PDB file of C-alpha atoms in Angstrom:
ATOM      1  CA  UNK A  25       0.004   0.335   0.135  1.00  0.00           C
ATOM      2  CA  UNK A  26       2.076   2.676  -0.919  1.00  0.00           C
ATOM      3  CA  UNK A  27      -0.663   5.383  -0.095  1.00  0.00           C
ATOM      4  CA  UNK A  28      -0.165   4.394   3.639  1.00  0.00           C
ATOM      5  CA  UNK A  29      -4.183   3.068   4.228  1.00  0.00           C
ATOM      6  CA  UNK A  30      -5.329   0.247   5.253  1.00  0.00           C
ATOM      7  CA  UNK A  31      -5.366  -2.875   3.421  1.00  0.00           C
ATOM      8  CA  UNK A  32      -6.869  -6.606   3.621  1.00  0.00           C
ATOM      9  CA  UNK A  33      -6.163  -9.592   1.326  1.00  0.00           C
ATOM     10  CA  UNK A  34      -9.532 -11.464   1.082  1.00  0.00           C
ATOM     11  CA  UNK A  35      -8.907 -15.130   0.548  1.00  0.00           C
ATOM     12  CA  UNK A  36     -11.392 -17.428   1.225  1.00  0.00           C
ATOM     13  CA  UNK A  37      -9.622 -20.294  -0.104  1.00  0.00           C
ATOM     14  CA  UNK A  38      -5.790 -19.800   1.307  1.00  0.00           C
ATOM     15  CA  UNK A  39      -5.346 -22.612   2.816  1.00  0.00           C
ATOM     16  CA  UNK A  40      -6.377 -24.458  -0.376  1.00  0.00           C
ATOM     17  CA  UNK A  41      -3.892 -22.350  -2.242  1.00  0.00           C
ATOM     18  CA  UNK A  42      -0.938 -23.059  -0.059  1.00  0.00           C
ATOM     19  CA  UNK A  43      -1.849 -26.881  -0.072  1.00  0.00           C
ATOM     20  CA  UNK A  44      -1.947 -26.947  -3.803  1.00  0.00           C
ATOM     21  CA  UNK A  45      -0.170 -24.527  -5.140  1.00  0.00           C
ATOM     22  CA  UNK A  46       2.034 -22.508  -2.307  1.00  0.00           C
ATOM     23  CA  UNK A  47       3.442 -18.990  -2.058  1.00  0.00           C
ATOM     24  CA  UNK A  48       7.297 -17.881  -2.714  1.00  0.00           C
ATOM     25  CA  UNK A  49       7.001 -16.998   0.578  1.00  0.00           C
ATOM     26  CA  UNK A  50       4.111 -16.380   2.535  1.00  0.00           C
ATOM     27  CA  UNK A  51       1.760 -13.816   2.016  1.00  0.00           C
ATOM     28  CA  UNK A  52       2.146 -12.479   6.002  1.00  0.00           C
ATOM     29  CA  UNK A  53       5.674 -12.450   5.754  1.00  0.00           C
ATOM     30  CA  UNK A  54       5.777 -10.087   2.351  1.00  0.00           C
ATOM     31  CA  UNK A  55       2.702  -8.159   3.491  1.00  0.00           C
ATOM     32  CA  UNK A  56       1.327  -6.392   6.644  1.00  0.00           C
ATOM     33  CA  UNK A  57      -1.941  -6.279   4.926  1.00  0.00           C
ATOM     34  CA  UNK A  58      -4.810  -8.272   7.443  1.00  0.00           C
ATOM     35  CA  UNK A  59      -5.344 -11.707   6.003  1.00  0.00           C
ATOM     36  CA  UNK A  60      -9.298 -11.964   5.924  1.00  0.00           C
ATOM     37  CA  UNK A  61     -10.879 -15.826   4.913  1.00  0.00           C
ATOM     38  CA  UNK A  62     -14.471 -15.279   5.452  1.00  0.00           C
ATOM     39  CA  UNK A  63     -16.849 -12.437   3.999  1.00  0.00           C
ATOM     40  CA  UNK A  64     -18.081 -11.770   7.584  1.00  0.00           C
ATOM     41  CA  UNK A  65     -14.634 -10.780   8.343  1.00  0.00           C
ATOM     42  CA  UNK A  66     -14.631  -9.042   5.264  1.00  0.00           C
ATOM     43  CA  UNK A  67     -17.316  -7.000   6.011  1.00  0.00           C
ATOM     44  CA  UNK A  68     -16.678  -6.011   9.194  1.00  0.00           C
ATOM     45  CA  UNK A  69     -13.036  -5.074   8.690  1.00  0.00           C
ATOM     46  CA  UNK A  70     -14.464  -2.765   5.898  1.00  0.00           C
ATOM     47  CA  UNK A  71     -17.349  -1.254   8.838  1.00  0.00           C
ATOM     48  CA  UNK A  72     -14.403  -0.448  11.291  1.00  0.00           C
ATOM     49  CA  UNK A  73     -11.804   1.482   9.243  1.00  0.00           C
ATOM     50  CA  UNK A  74     -11.883   5.268   9.927  1.00  0.00           C
ATOM     51  CA  UNK A  75     -11.380   8.077   7.307  1.00  0.00           C
ATOM     52  CA  UNK A  76      -8.194   9.356   6.972  1.00  0.00           C
ATOM     53  CA  UNK A  77      -7.001   6.367   8.585  1.00  0.00           C
ATOM     54  CA  UNK A  78      -3.179   5.726   7.905  1.00  0.00           C
ATOM     55  CA  UNK A  79      -1.576   2.561   7.620  1.00  0.00           C
ATOM     56  CA  UNK A  80       2.572   2.756   8.139  1.00  0.00           C
ATOM     57  CA  UNK A  81       3.816   0.384   5.195  1.00  0.00           C
ATOM     58  CA  UNK A  82       7.423   0.967   5.527  1.00  0.00           C
ATOM     59  CA  UNK A  83       8.424  -2.649   6.576  1.00  0.00           C
ATOM     60  CA  UNK A  84       6.720  -4.396   3.791  1.00  0.00           C
ATOM     61  CA  UNK A  85       7.932  -1.829   0.970  1.00  0.00           C
ATOM     62  CA  UNK A  86      11.483  -1.532   1.717  1.00  0.00           C
ATOM     63  CA  UNK A  87      11.157  -5.594   2.177  1.00  0.00           C
ATOM     64  CA  UNK A  88       9.161  -6.047  -0.796  1.00  0.00           C
ATOM     65  CA  UNK A  89      11.986  -3.525  -2.900  1.00  0.00           C
ATOM     66  CA  UNK A  90      15.099  -5.199  -1.562  1.00  0.00           C
ATOM     67  CA  UNK A  91      14.216  -8.301  -2.945  1.00  0.00           C
ATOM     68  CA  UNK A  92      14.164  -6.809  -6.711  1.00  0.00           C
ATOM     69  CA  UNK A  93      18.319  -6.446  -6.723  1.00  0.00           C
ATOM     70  CA  UNK A  94      19.105  -8.569  -9.943  1.00  0.00           C
ATOM     71  CA  UNK A  95      15.586 -10.664 -10.049  1.00  0.00           C
ATOM     72  CA  UNK A  96      16.130 -10.948 -14.170  1.00  0.00           C
ATOM     73  CA  UNK A  97      19.468 -12.830 -13.437  1.00  0.00           C
ATOM     74  CA  UNK A  98      17.643 -14.482 -10.379  1.00  0.00           C
ATOM     75  CA  UNK A  99      14.939 -16.020 -12.777  1.00  0.00           C
ATOM     76  CA  UNK A 100      17.380 -16.737 -15.389  1.00  0.00           C
ATOM     77  CA  UNK A 101      19.496 -18.775 -13.344  1.00  0.00           C
ATOM     78  CA  UNK A 102      16.676 -20.611 -11.933  1.00  0.00           C
ATOM     79  CA  UNK A 103      15.667 -21.766 -15.606  1.00  0.00           C
ATOM     80  CA  UNK A 104      18.835 -22.877 -16.265  1.00  0.00           C
TER      81      UNK A 104
END
């Protein structure tokens, strides 16, 4: 979230996805957003937001951009 706003990941099938395909890294590791699995949780999360609410995304942005160094080279080496 580059705009420093609260955000959530609505992933009702996350367990199925993790068991079948998986993530390169856990979503909770690369993102500070709330992980929501049920529709009622999502509705509650949305309804509890406040106007002009801010969210510190510094850790997440720094982590994710630090992982882009020589990414093309890493991808090519992975497939060679």
